[in-house]
mmCIF file with all atom_site columns, C-alpha atoms in Angstrom:
data_model
loop_
_atom_site.group_PDB
_atom_site.id
_atom_site.type_symbol
_atom_site.label_atom_id
_atom_site.label_alt_id
_atom_site.label_comp_id
_atom_site.label_asym_id
_atom_site.label_entity_id
_atom_site.label_seq_id
_atom_site.pdbx_PDB_ins_code
_atom_site.Cartn_x
_atom_site.Cartn_y
_atom_site.Cartn_z
_atom_site.occupancy
_atom_site.B_iso_or_equiv
_atom_site.pdbx_formal_charge
_atom_site.auth_seq_id
_atom_site.auth_comp_id
_atom_site.auth_asym_id
_atom_site.auth_atom_id
_atom_site.pdbx_PDB_model_num
ATOM 1   C CA . GLY A 1 1   ? 19.892 -31.361 -21.412 1.00 0.00 ? 4   GLY A CA 1
ATOM 2   C CA . ASP A 1 2   ? 16.873 -29.216 -22.150 1.00 0.00 ? 5   ASP A CA 1
ATOM 3   C CA . SER A 1 3   ? 17.507 -25.696 -23.444 1.00 0.00 ? 6   SER A CA 1
ATOM 4   C CA . VAL A 1 4   ? 15.718 -22.646 -24.837 1.00 0.00 ? 7   VAL A CA 1
ATOM 5   C CA . THR A 1 5   ? 17.161 -20.187 -27.345 1.00 0.00 ? 8   THR A CA 1
ATOM 6   C CA . GLN A 1 6   ? 15.694 -16.738 -27.867 1.00 0.00 ? 9   GLN A CA 1
ATOM 7   C CA . MET A 1 7   ? 16.581 -14.004 -30.288 1.00 0.00 ? 10  MET A CA 1
ATOM 8   C CA . GLU A 1 8   ? 18.887 -11.357 -28.918 1.00 0.00 ? 11  GLU A CA 1
ATOM 9   C CA . GLY A 1 9   ? 17.505 -7.943  -28.178 1.00 0.00 ? 12  GLY A CA 1
ATOM 10  C CA . PRO A 1 10  ? 16.698 -5.265  -27.806 1.00 0.00 ? 13  PRO A CA 1
ATOM 11  C CA . VAL A 1 11  ? 13.871 -5.263  -30.308 1.00 0.00 ? 14  VAL A CA 1
ATOM 12  C CA . THR A 1 12  ? 12.917 -1.666  -31.067 1.00 0.00 ? 15  THR A CA 1
ATOM 13  C CA . LEU A 1 13  ? 9.556  -0.952  -32.710 1.00 0.00 ? 16  LEU A CA 1
ATOM 14  C CA . SER A 1 14  ? 7.207  1.925   -33.266 1.00 0.00 ? 17  SER A CA 1
ATOM 15  C CA . GLU A 1 15  ? 3.707  1.786   -31.845 1.00 0.00 ? 18  GLU A CA 1
ATOM 16  C CA . GLU A 1 16  ? 1.290  -0.322  -33.958 1.00 0.00 ? 19  GLU A CA 1
ATOM 17  C CA . ALA A 1 17  ? 4.111  -2.284  -35.608 1.00 0.00 ? 20  ALA A CA 1
ATOM 18  C CA . CYS A 1 18  ? 4.013  -6.092  -35.820 1.00 0.00 ? 21  CYS A CA 1
ATOM 19  C CA . LEU A 1 19  ? 6.086  -8.093  -33.372 1.00 0.00 ? 22  LEU A CA 1
ATOM 20  C CA . THR A 1 20  ? 7.747  -11.483 -33.624 1.00 0.00 ? 23  THR A CA 1
ATOM 21  C CA . ILE A 1 21  ? 10.155 -12.774 -30.987 1.00 0.00 ? 24  ILE A CA 1
ATOM 22  C CA . ASN A 1 22  ? 11.712 -16.081 -31.966 1.00 0.00 ? 25  ASN A CA 1
ATOM 23  C CA . CYS A 1 23  ? 12.054 -18.966 -29.535 1.00 0.00 ? 26  CYS A CA 1
ATOM 24  C CA . THR A 1 24  ? 13.337 -22.464 -30.258 1.00 0.00 ? 27  THR A CA 1
ATOM 25  C CA . TYR A 1 25  ? 13.881 -25.284 -27.818 1.00 0.00 ? 28  TYR A CA 1
ATOM 26  C CA . THR A 1 26  ? 15.688 -28.566 -27.355 1.00 0.00 ? 29  THR A CA 1
ATOM 27  C CA . ALA A 1 27  ? 14.037 -31.126 -25.137 1.00 0.00 ? 30  ALA A CA 1
ATOM 28  C CA . THR A 1 28  ? 13.369 -34.816 -24.802 1.00 0.00 ? 31  THR A CA 1
ATOM 29  C CA . GLY A 1 29  ? 9.758  -35.869 -24.564 1.00 0.00 ? 32  GLY A CA 1
ATOM 30  C CA . TYR A 1 30  ? 6.823  -33.480 -24.732 1.00 0.00 ? 33  TYR A CA 1
ATOM 31  C CA . PRO A 1 31  ? 7.414  -30.306 -22.764 1.00 0.00 ? 34  PRO A CA 1
ATOM 32  C CA . SER A 1 32  ? 4.941  -27.547 -21.973 1.00 0.00 ? 35  SER A CA 1
ATOM 33  C CA . LEU A 1 33  ? 5.975  -24.149 -23.310 1.00 0.00 ? 36  LEU A CA 1
ATOM 34  C CA . PHE A 1 34  ? 5.502  -20.734 -21.743 1.00 0.00 ? 37  PHE A CA 1
ATOM 35  C CA . TRP A 1 35  ? 6.043  -17.056 -22.384 1.00 0.00 ? 38  TRP A CA 1
ATOM 36  C CA . TYR A 1 36  ? 6.639  -14.870 -19.347 1.00 0.00 ? 39  TYR A CA 1
ATOM 37  C CA . VAL A 1 37  ? 6.814  -11.060 -19.341 1.00 0.00 ? 40  VAL A CA 1
ATOM 38  C CA . GLN A 1 38  ? 8.741  -8.833  -16.950 1.00 0.00 ? 41  GLN A CA 1
ATOM 39  C CA . TYR A 1 39  ? 7.721  -5.181  -16.796 1.00 0.00 ? 42  TYR A CA 1
ATOM 40  C CA . PRO A 1 40  ? 10.256 -2.685  -15.433 1.00 0.00 ? 43  PRO A CA 1
ATOM 41  C CA . GLY A 1 41  ? 10.819 -3.111  -11.699 1.00 0.00 ? 44  GLY A CA 1
ATOM 42  C CA . GLU A 1 42  ? 8.593  -6.157  -11.408 1.00 0.00 ? 45  GLU A CA 1
ATOM 43  C CA . GLY A 1 43  ? 8.838  -9.926  -11.250 1.00 0.00 ? 46  GLY A CA 1
ATOM 44  C CA . LEU A 1 44  ? 7.838  -12.273 -14.049 1.00 0.00 ? 47  LEU A CA 1
ATOM 45  C CA . GLN A 1 45  ? 4.203  -12.788 -15.027 1.00 0.00 ? 48  GLN A CA 1
ATOM 46  C CA . LEU A 1 46  ? 2.862  -15.637 -17.105 1.00 0.00 ? 49  LEU A CA 1
ATOM 47  C CA . LEU A 1 47  ? 1.782  -14.269 -20.480 1.00 0.00 ? 50  LEU A CA 1
ATOM 48  C CA . LEU A 1 48  ? 0.628  -17.450 -22.231 1.00 0.00 ? 51  LEU A CA 1
ATOM 49  C CA . LYS A 1 49  ? 1.271  -21.176 -22.434 1.00 0.00 ? 52  LYS A CA 1
ATOM 50  C CA . ALA A 1 50  ? 0.802  -24.216 -24.664 1.00 0.00 ? 53  ALA A CA 1
ATOM 51  C CA . THR A 1 51  ? 0.923  -27.783 -23.465 1.00 0.00 ? 54  THR A CA 1
ATOM 52  C CA . LYS A 1 52  ? 0.989  -29.886 -26.625 1.00 0.00 ? 55  LYS A CA 1
ATOM 53  C CA . ALA A 1 53  ? 1.877  -29.733 -30.285 1.00 0.00 ? 56  ALA A CA 1
ATOM 54  C CA . ASP A 1 54  ? -0.226 -27.344 -32.426 1.00 0.00 ? 57  ASP A CA 1
ATOM 55  C CA . ASP A 1 55  ? -1.723 -25.674 -29.341 1.00 0.00 ? 58  ASP A CA 1
ATOM 56  C CA . LYS A 1 56  ? -1.957 -21.918 -29.589 1.00 0.00 ? 59  LYS A CA 1
ATOM 57  C CA . GLY A 1 57  ? -1.611 -19.842 -26.459 1.00 0.00 ? 60  GLY A CA 1
ATOM 58  C CA . SER A 1 58  ? -2.997 -16.304 -26.464 1.00 0.00 ? 61  SER A CA 1
ATOM 59  C CA . ASN A 1 59  ? -3.384 -13.390 -24.069 1.00 0.00 ? 62  ASN A CA 1
ATOM 60  C CA . LYS A 1 60  ? -3.518 -9.568  -24.312 1.00 0.00 ? 63  LYS A CA 1
ATOM 61  C CA . GLY A 1 61  ? -3.230 -9.738  -28.115 1.00 0.00 ? 64  GLY A CA 1
ATOM 62  C CA . PHE A 1 62  ? -0.125 -11.920 -27.996 1.00 0.00 ? 65  PHE A CA 1
ATOM 63  C CA . GLU A 1 63  ? -0.086 -15.384 -29.561 1.00 0.00 ? 66  GLU A CA 1
ATOM 64  C CA . ALA A 1 64  ? 2.322  -18.287 -29.829 1.00 0.00 ? 67  ALA A CA 1
ATOM 65  C CA . THR A 1 65  ? 1.879  -21.687 -31.474 1.00 0.00 ? 68  THR A CA 1
ATOM 66  C CA . TYR A 1 66  ? 3.638  -24.847 -30.278 1.00 0.00 ? 69  TYR A CA 1
ATOM 67  C CA . ARG A 1 67  ? 5.389  -26.217 -33.376 1.00 0.00 ? 70  ARG A CA 1
ATOM 68  C CA . LYS A 1 68  ? 6.882  -29.614 -32.690 1.00 0.00 ? 71  LYS A CA 1
ATOM 69  C CA . GLU A 1 69  ? 8.223  -30.098 -36.204 1.00 0.00 ? 72  GLU A CA 1
ATOM 70  C CA . THR A 1 70  ? 10.372 -26.962 -35.942 1.00 0.00 ? 73  THR A CA 1
ATOM 71  C CA . THR A 1 71  ? 10.741 -27.063 -32.118 1.00 0.00 ? 74  THR A CA 1
ATOM 72  C CA . SER A 1 72  ? 9.614  -23.454 -31.962 1.00 0.00 ? 75  SER A CA 1
ATOM 73  C CA . PHE A 1 73  ? 7.271  -21.252 -29.955 1.00 0.00 ? 76  PHE A CA 1
ATOM 74  C CA . HIS A 1 74  ? 7.529  -17.790 -31.494 1.00 0.00 ? 77  HIS A CA 1
ATOM 75  C CA . LEU A 1 75  ? 5.712  -14.903 -29.812 1.00 0.00 ? 78  LEU A CA 1
ATOM 76  C CA . GLU A 1 76  ? 3.652  -12.627 -32.086 1.00 0.00 ? 79  GLU A CA 1
ATOM 77  C CA . LYS A 1 77  ? 1.490  -9.553  -31.788 1.00 0.00 ? 80  LYS A CA 1
ATOM 78  C CA . GLY A 1 78  ? -0.148 -7.709  -34.634 1.00 0.00 ? 81  GLY A CA 1
ATOM 79  C CA . SER A 1 79  ? 0.034  -4.202  -33.214 1.00 0.00 ? 82  SER A CA 1
ATOM 80  C CA . VAL A 1 80  ? 2.280  -3.343  -30.263 1.00 0.00 ? 83  VAL A CA 1
ATOM 81  C CA . GLN A 1 81  ? 1.708  -0.553  -27.757 1.00 0.00 ? 84  GLN A CA 1
ATOM 82  C CA . VAL A 1 82  ? 4.124  1.504   -25.699 1.00 0.00 ? 85  VAL A CA 1
ATOM 83  C CA . SER A 1 83  ? 2.850  -0.378  -22.636 1.00 0.00 ? 86  SER A CA 1
ATOM 84  C CA . ASP A 1 84  ? 4.180  -3.652  -24.127 1.00 0.00 ? 87  ASP A CA 1
ATOM 85  C CA . SER A 1 85  ? 7.745  -2.486  -23.477 1.00 0.00 ? 88  SER A CA 1
ATOM 86  C CA . ALA A 1 86  ? 9.191  -5.200  -21.253 1.00 0.00 ? 89  ALA A CA 1
ATOM 87  C CA . VAL A 1 87  ? 11.493 -8.213  -21.217 1.00 0.00 ? 90  VAL A CA 1
ATOM 88  C CA . TYR A 1 88  ? 9.978  -11.405 -22.616 1.00 0.00 ? 91  TYR A CA 1
ATOM 89  C CA . PHE A 1 89  ? 11.170 -14.865 -21.552 1.00 0.00 ? 92  PHE A CA 1
ATOM 90  C CA . CYS A 1 90  ? 10.455 -18.129 -23.317 1.00 0.00 ? 93  CYS A CA 1
ATOM 91  C CA . ALA A 1 91  ? 10.520 -21.203 -21.078 1.00 0.00 ? 94  ALA A CA 1
ATOM 92  C CA . LEU A 1 92  ? 9.829  -24.929 -21.112 1.00 0.00 ? 95  LEU A CA 1
ATOM 93  C CA . LEU A 1 93  ? 8.777  -27.411 -18.467 1.00 0.00 ? 96  LEU A CA 1
ATOM 94  C CA . ASN A 1 94  ? 9.404  -31.034 -19.249 1.00 0.00 ? 97  ASN A CA 1
ATOM 95  C CA . THR A 1 95  ? 7.066  -33.834 -18.276 1.00 0.00 ? 98  THR A CA 1
ATOM 96  C CA . GLY A 1 96  ? 7.753  -35.181 -14.815 1.00 0.00 ? 99  GLY A CA 1
ATOM 97  C CA . PHE A 1 97  ? 9.984  -32.273 -13.857 1.00 0.00 ? 100 PHE A CA 1
ATOM 98  C CA . GLN A 1 98  ? 9.139  -29.224 -11.800 1.00 0.00 ? 101 GLN A CA 1
ATOM 99  C CA . LYS A 1 99  ? 11.927 -26.940 -13.013 1.00 0.00 ? 102 LYS A CA 1
ATOM 100 C CA . LEU A 1 100 ? 11.417 -24.352 -15.722 1.00 0.00 ? 103 LEU A CA 1
ATOM 101 C CA . VAL A 1 101 ? 14.192 -23.882 -18.268 1.00 0.00 ? 104 VAL A CA 1
ATOM 102 C CA . PHE A 1 102 ? 14.373 -20.248 -19.395 1.00 0.00 ? 105 PHE A CA 1
ATOM 103 C CA . GLY A 1 103 ? 15.765 -18.492 -22.404 1.00 0.00 ? 106 GLY A CA 1
ATOM 104 C CA . THR A 1 104 ? 17.946 -15.453 -21.820 1.00 0.00 ? 107 THR A CA 1
ATOM 105 C CA . GLY A 1 105 ? 15.103 -12.982 -22.407 1.00 0.00 ? 108 GLY A CA 1
ATOM 106 C CA . THR A 1 106 ? 14.411 -10.439 -25.152 1.00 0.00 ? 109 THR A CA 1
ATOM 107 C CA . ARG A 1 107 ? 13.904 -6.782  -24.334 1.00 0.00 ? 110 ARG A CA 1
ATOM 108 C CA . LEU A 1 108 ? 11.188 -5.036  -26.340 1.00 0.00 ? 111 LEU A CA 1
ATOM 109 C CA . LEU A 1 109 ? 11.177 -1.246  -26.606 1.00 0.00 ? 112 LEU A CA 1
ATOM 110 C CA . VAL A 1 110 ? 8.135  0.396   -28.204 1.00 0.00 ? 113 VAL A CA 1
ATOM 111 C CA . SER A 1 111 ? 8.247  4.098   -29.020 1.00 0.00 ? 114 SER A CA 1
ATOM 112 C CA . PRO A 1 112 ? 5.229  6.356   -29.639 1.00 0.00 ? 115 PRO A CA 1
ATOM 113 C CA . ASP B 2 1   ? -4.758 -14.652 -7.149  1.00 0.00 ? 19  ASP B CA 1
ATOM 114 C CA . VAL B 2 2   ? -1.516 -16.199 -6.029  1.00 0.00 ? 20  VAL B CA 1
ATOM 115 C CA . LYS B 2 3   ? 0.661  -13.863 -4.048  1.00 0.00 ? 21  LYS B CA 1
ATOM 116 C CA . VAL B 2 4   ? 4.387  -14.408 -3.721  1.00 0.00 ? 22  VAL B CA 1
ATOM 117 C CA . THR B 2 5   ? 5.972  -11.845 -1.437  1.00 0.00 ? 23  THR B CA 1
ATOM 118 C CA . GLN B 2 6   ? 9.673  -11.175 -1.128  1.00 0.00 ? 24  GLN B CA 1
ATOM 119 C CA . SER B 2 7   ? 10.643 -9.374  2.032   1.00 0.00 ? 25  SER B CA 1
ATOM 120 C CA . SER B 2 8   ? 12.820 -6.655  0.464   1.00 0.00 ? 26  SER B CA 1
ATOM 121 C CA . ARG B 2 9   ? 12.832 -4.933  -2.918  1.00 0.00 ? 27  ARG B CA 1
ATOM 122 C CA . TYR B 2 10  ? 16.343 -3.542  -2.429  1.00 0.00 ? 28  TYR B CA 1
ATOM 123 C CA . LEU B 2 11  ? 19.109 -4.685  -0.119  1.00 0.00 ? 29  LEU B CA 1
ATOM 124 C CA . VAL B 2 12  ? 22.688 -3.519  0.350   1.00 0.00 ? 30  VAL B CA 1
ATOM 125 C CA . LYS B 2 13  ? 25.139 -5.683  2.286   1.00 0.00 ? 31  LYS B CA 1
ATOM 126 C CA . ARG B 2 14  ? 28.885 -5.928  2.784   1.00 0.00 ? 32  ARG B CA 1
ATOM 127 C CA . THR B 2 15  ? 31.313 -8.606  1.669   1.00 0.00 ? 33  THR B CA 1
ATOM 128 C CA . GLY B 2 16  ? 31.496 -11.453 4.153   1.00 0.00 ? 34  GLY B CA 1
ATOM 129 C CA . GLU B 2 17  ? 28.099 -10.814 5.726   1.00 0.00 ? 35  GLU B CA 1
ATOM 130 C CA . LYS B 2 18  ? 25.537 -13.586 6.089   1.00 0.00 ? 36  LYS B CA 1
ATOM 131 C CA . VAL B 2 19  ? 22.477 -12.517 4.104   1.00 0.00 ? 37  VAL B CA 1
ATOM 132 C CA . PHE B 2 20  ? 18.919 -13.813 4.349   1.00 0.00 ? 38  PHE B CA 1
ATOM 133 C CA . LEU B 2 21  ? 16.344 -13.366 1.589   1.00 0.00 ? 39  LEU B CA 1
ATOM 134 C CA . GLU B 2 22  ? 12.812 -14.314 2.544   1.00 0.00 ? 40  GLU B CA 1
ATOM 135 C CA . CYS B 2 23  ? 9.912  -15.445 0.377   1.00 0.00 ? 41  CYS B CA 1
ATOM 136 C CA . VAL B 2 24  ? 6.337  -16.215 1.382   1.00 0.00 ? 42  VAL B CA 1
ATOM 137 C CA . GLN B 2 25  ? 3.486  -17.576 -0.747  1.00 0.00 ? 43  GLN B CA 1
ATOM 138 C CA . ASP B 2 26  ? -0.176 -17.717 0.190   1.00 0.00 ? 44  ASP B CA 1
ATOM 139 C CA . MET B 2 27  ? -1.551 -20.485 -2.051  1.00 0.00 ? 45  MET B CA 1
ATOM 140 C CA . ASP B 2 28  ? -0.358 -23.605 -0.248  1.00 0.00 ? 46  ASP B CA 1
ATOM 141 C CA . HIS B 2 29  ? 1.978  -24.477 -3.114  1.00 0.00 ? 47  HIS B CA 1
ATOM 142 C CA . GLU B 2 30  ? 4.277  -27.418 -2.585  1.00 0.00 ? 48  GLU B CA 1
ATOM 143 C CA . ASN B 2 31  ? 7.097  -26.272 -4.853  1.00 0.00 ? 49  ASN B CA 1
ATOM 144 C CA . MET B 2 32  ? 9.185  -23.156 -4.300  1.00 0.00 ? 50  MET B CA 1
ATOM 145 C CA . PHE B 2 33  ? 12.184 -21.842 -6.223  1.00 0.00 ? 51  PHE B CA 1
ATOM 146 C CA . TRP B 2 34  ? 14.990 -19.318 -5.986  1.00 0.00 ? 52  TRP B CA 1
ATOM 147 C CA . TYR B 2 35  ? 16.493 -17.822 -9.139  1.00 0.00 ? 53  TYR B CA 1
ATOM 148 C CA . ARG B 2 36  ? 19.006 -15.145 -9.851  1.00 0.00 ? 54  ARG B CA 1
ATOM 149 C CA . GLN B 2 37  ? 18.637 -12.918 -12.876 1.00 0.00 ? 55  GLN B CA 1
ATOM 150 C CA . ASP B 2 38  ? 21.628 -11.336 -14.590 1.00 0.00 ? 56  ASP B CA 1
ATOM 151 C CA . PRO B 2 39  ? 21.805 -9.395  -17.884 1.00 0.00 ? 57  PRO B CA 1
ATOM 152 C CA . GLY B 2 40  ? 22.493 -11.671 -20.812 1.00 0.00 ? 58  GLY B CA 1
ATOM 153 C CA . LEU B 2 41  ? 22.140 -14.806 -18.703 1.00 0.00 ? 59  LEU B CA 1
ATOM 154 C CA . GLY B 2 42  ? 18.403 -14.883 -18.101 1.00 0.00 ? 60  GLY B CA 1
ATOM 155 C CA . LEU B 2 43  ? 17.152 -16.706 -15.008 1.00 0.00 ? 61  LEU B CA 1
ATOM 156 C CA . ARG B 2 44  ? 19.286 -19.364 -13.403 1.00 0.00 ? 62  ARG B CA 1
ATOM 157 C CA . LEU B 2 45  ? 17.952 -21.730 -10.784 1.00 0.00 ? 63  LEU B CA 1
ATOM 158 C CA . ILE B 2 46  ? 19.808 -21.691 -7.472  1.00 0.00 ? 64  ILE B CA 1
ATOM 159 C CA . TYR B 2 47  ? 17.757 -24.081 -5.338  1.00 0.00 ? 65  TYR B CA 1
ATOM 160 C CA . PHE B 2 48  ? 14.256 -25.424 -5.194  1.00 0.00 ? 66  PHE B CA 1
ATOM 161 C CA . SER B 2 49  ? 12.098 -27.214 -2.672  1.00 0.00 ? 67  SER B CA 1
ATOM 162 C CA . TYR B 2 50  ? 9.245  -29.614 -3.301  1.00 0.00 ? 68  TYR B CA 1
ATOM 163 C CA . ASP B 2 51  ? 8.134  -29.954 0.305   1.00 0.00 ? 69  ASP B CA 1
ATOM 164 C CA . VAL B 2 52  ? 8.822  -28.780 3.828   1.00 0.00 ? 70  VAL B CA 1
ATOM 165 C CA . LYS B 2 53  ? 12.417 -29.504 4.846   1.00 0.00 ? 71  LYS B CA 1
ATOM 166 C CA . MET B 2 54  ? 13.165 -30.839 1.341   1.00 0.00 ? 72  MET B CA 1
ATOM 167 C CA . LYS B 2 55  ? 15.538 -29.101 -1.008  1.00 0.00 ? 73  LYS B CA 1
ATOM 168 C CA . GLU B 2 56  ? 17.400 -29.760 -4.212  1.00 0.00 ? 74  GLU B CA 1
ATOM 169 C CA . LYS B 2 57  ? 20.275 -27.972 -5.850  1.00 0.00 ? 75  LYS B CA 1
ATOM 170 C CA . GLY B 2 58  ? 19.618 -26.090 -9.016  1.00 0.00 ? 76  GLY B CA 1
ATOM 171 C CA . ASP B 2 59  ? 22.160 -25.066 -11.618 1.00 0.00 ? 77  ASP B CA 1
ATOM 172 C CA . ILE B 2 60  ? 24.216 -22.615 -9.524  1.00 0.00 ? 78  ILE B CA 1
ATOM 173 C CA . PRO B 2 61  ? 23.992 -23.552 -5.808  1.00 0.00 ? 79  PRO B CA 1
ATOM 174 C CA . GLU B 2 62  ? 27.575 -22.663 -4.864  1.00 0.00 ? 80  GLU B CA 1
ATOM 175 C CA . GLY B 2 63  ? 27.737 -20.019 -2.156  1.00 0.00 ? 81  GLY B CA 1
ATOM 176 C CA . TYR B 2 64  ? 24.047 -20.378 -1.262  1.00 0.00 ? 82  TYR B CA 1
ATOM 177 C CA . SER B 2 65  ? 21.910 -22.445 1.034   1.00 0.00 ? 83  SER B CA 1
ATOM 178 C CA . VAL B 2 66  ? 18.149 -22.570 1.652   1.00 0.00 ? 84  VAL B CA 1
ATOM 179 C CA . SER B 2 67  ? 15.689 -23.281 4.422   1.00 0.00 ? 85  SER B CA 1
ATOM 180 C CA . ARG B 2 68  ? 12.088 -24.500 4.216   1.00 0.00 ? 86  ARG B CA 1
ATOM 181 C CA . GLU B 2 69  ? 10.749 -24.952 7.741   1.00 0.00 ? 87  GLU B CA 1
ATOM 182 C CA . LYS B 2 70  ? 7.167  -24.073 6.839   1.00 0.00 ? 88  LYS B CA 1
ATOM 183 C CA . LYS B 2 71  ? 5.286  -24.734 3.638   1.00 0.00 ? 89  LYS B CA 1
ATOM 184 C CA . GLU B 2 72  ? 4.626  -21.096 2.869   1.00 0.00 ? 90  GLU B CA 1
ATOM 185 C CA . ARG B 2 73  ? 8.151  -19.789 3.462   1.00 0.00 ? 91  ARG B CA 1
ATOM 186 C CA . PHE B 2 74  ? 11.369 -20.406 1.546   1.00 0.00 ? 92  PHE B CA 1
ATOM 187 C CA . SER B 2 75  ? 14.544 -18.618 2.602   1.00 0.00 ? 93  SER B CA 1
ATOM 188 C CA . LEU B 2 76  ? 17.708 -18.117 0.581   1.00 0.00 ? 94  LEU B CA 1
ATOM 189 C CA . ILE B 2 77  ? 20.915 -17.703 2.558   1.00 0.00 ? 95  ILE B CA 1
ATOM 190 C CA . LEU B 2 78  ? 24.185 -16.284 1.344   1.00 0.00 ? 96  LEU B CA 1
ATOM 191 C CA . GLU B 2 79  ? 26.625 -17.802 3.814   1.00 0.00 ? 97  GLU B CA 1
ATOM 192 C CA . SER B 2 80  ? 29.397 -15.240 3.227   1.00 0.00 ? 98  SER B CA 1
ATOM 193 C CA . ALA B 2 81  ? 28.359 -12.638 0.677   1.00 0.00 ? 99  ALA B CA 1
ATOM 194 C CA . SER B 2 82  ? 30.698 -11.806 -2.155  1.00 0.00 ? 100 SER B CA 1
ATOM 195 C CA . THR B 2 83  ? 30.559 -9.077  -4.806  1.00 0.00 ? 101 THR B CA 1
ATOM 196 C CA . ASN B 2 84  ? 29.786 -11.612 -7.549  1.00 0.00 ? 102 ASN B CA 1
ATOM 197 C CA . GLN B 2 85  ? 26.509 -12.324 -5.784  1.00 0.00 ? 103 GLN B CA 1
ATOM 198 C CA . THR B 2 86  ? 25.249 -8.837  -6.599  1.00 0.00 ? 104 THR B CA 1
ATOM 199 C CA . SER B 2 87  ? 22.142 -9.616  -8.641  1.00 0.00 ? 105 SER B CA 1
ATOM 200 C CA . MET B 2 88  ? 18.365 -9.646  -8.843  1.00 0.00 ? 106 MET B CA 1
ATOM 201 C CA . TYR B 2 89  ? 16.911 -12.577 -6.908  1.00 0.00 ? 107 TYR B CA 1
ATOM 202 C CA . LEU B 2 90  ? 13.497 -13.955 -7.796  1.00 0.00 ? 108 LEU B CA 1
ATOM 203 C CA . CYS B 2 91  ? 11.373 -16.358 -5.791  1.00 0.00 ? 109 CYS B CA 1
ATOM 204 C CA . ALA B 2 92  ? 8.617  -18.470 -7.356  1.00 0.00 ? 110 ALA B CA 1
ATOM 205 C CA . SER B 2 93  ? 6.079  -21.057 -6.282  1.00 0.00 ? 111 SER B CA 1
ATOM 206 C CA . LYS B 2 94  ? 4.041  -23.704 -8.063  1.00 0.00 ? 112 LYS B CA 1
ATOM 207 C CA . ARG B 2 95  ? 1.527  -26.388 -7.313  1.00 0.00 ? 113 ARG B CA 1
ATOM 208 C CA . GLN B 2 96  ? 3.140  -29.805 -7.540  1.00 0.00 ? 114 GLN B CA 1
ATOM 209 C CA . GLY B 2 97  ? 2.194  -32.560 -9.932  1.00 0.00 ? 115 GLY B CA 1
ATOM 210 C CA . ASN B 2 98  ? 0.733  -31.023 -13.064 1.00 0.00 ? 116 ASN B CA 1
ATOM 211 C CA . SER B 2 99  ? 3.485  -29.833 -15.368 1.00 0.00 ? 117 SER B CA 1
ATOM 212 C CA . ASN B 2 100 ? 1.007  -27.471 -17.020 1.00 0.00 ? 118 ASN B CA 1
ATOM 213 C CA . GLN B 2 101 ? 0.770  -25.337 -13.925 1.00 0.00 ? 119 GLN B CA 1
ATOM 214 C CA . PRO B 2 102 ? 2.814  -22.138 -14.191 1.00 0.00 ? 120 PRO B CA 1
ATOM 215 C CA . GLN B 2 103 ? 5.254  -20.792 -11.671 1.00 0.00 ? 121 GLN B CA 1
ATOM 216 C CA . HIS B 2 104 ? 4.172  -17.607 -9.883  1.00 0.00 ? 122 HIS B CA 1
ATOM 217 C CA . PHE B 2 105 ? 6.881  -15.059 -9.197  1.00 0.00 ? 123 PHE B CA 1
ATOM 218 C CA . GLY B 2 106 ? 7.533  -12.419 -6.593  1.00 0.00 ? 124 GLY B CA 1
ATOM 219 C CA . ASP B 2 107 ? 8.662  -8.915  -7.548  1.00 0.00 ? 125 ASP B CA 1
ATOM 220 C CA . GLY B 2 108 ? 12.300 -9.664  -6.873  1.00 0.00 ? 126 GLY B CA 1
ATOM 221 C CA . THR B 2 109 ? 15.012 -8.459  -4.492  1.00 0.00 ? 127 THR B CA 1
ATOM 222 C CA . ARG B 2 110 ? 17.810 -6.402  -5.970  1.00 0.00 ? 128 ARG B CA 1
ATOM 223 C CA . LEU B 2 111 ? 20.828 -7.251  -3.830  1.00 0.00 ? 129 LEU B CA 1
ATOM 224 C CA . SER B 2 112 ? 24.049 -5.241  -3.896  1.00 0.00 ? 130 SER B CA 1
ATOM 225 C CA . ILE B 2 113 ? 27.159 -6.561  -2.158  1.00 0.00 ? 131 ILE B CA 1
ATOM 226 C CA . LEU B 2 114 ? 29.754 -3.865  -1.495  1.00 0.00 ? 132 LEU B CA 1
#
């Protein structure tokens, strides 16, 4: 079945450092890919999405590119802030289905 | 903006109790979902519903049931609560049809079973 694999956390960075959180997937067909973020004490919010190969999703300085050849959707940010501290979830939604498949989440901790 | 509201942020119940978790969305979405979130396991789908009175089992339905009597409301029921059901429960909704549409989440209910 479909699955998503994320790098284990926590990822600990200093403010203004570069961020990469790896995400790879296994799926039949042509899924849509998503990054969700969960701030402390809150539910999940959509951060960005990409719906086909080579699409780049971006929001709040974060970017991720849908790479079909490597089945990856890595999340990147050039300069992180303390306020980016959260748990980040990679997810896929396959064509014709309504259910998201989530990775296990990666906690990001940014210190001043 | 889509609003998904879960009735309680924190809930404490006793083993064997019947527990109801309520979720309401205000955007006329057809699809609604219940997940549980546990450290190291991410989000796991318990049940989902694609229309009123329709439901489908997710990946971990055992010990749970659901009710969708109205389009905007999706209830999760723990028939006889057990300590291994202590978890964070998240409700989500989505417009049906277009797989590009994201799911919108509530803030979660942290449930403790004593």
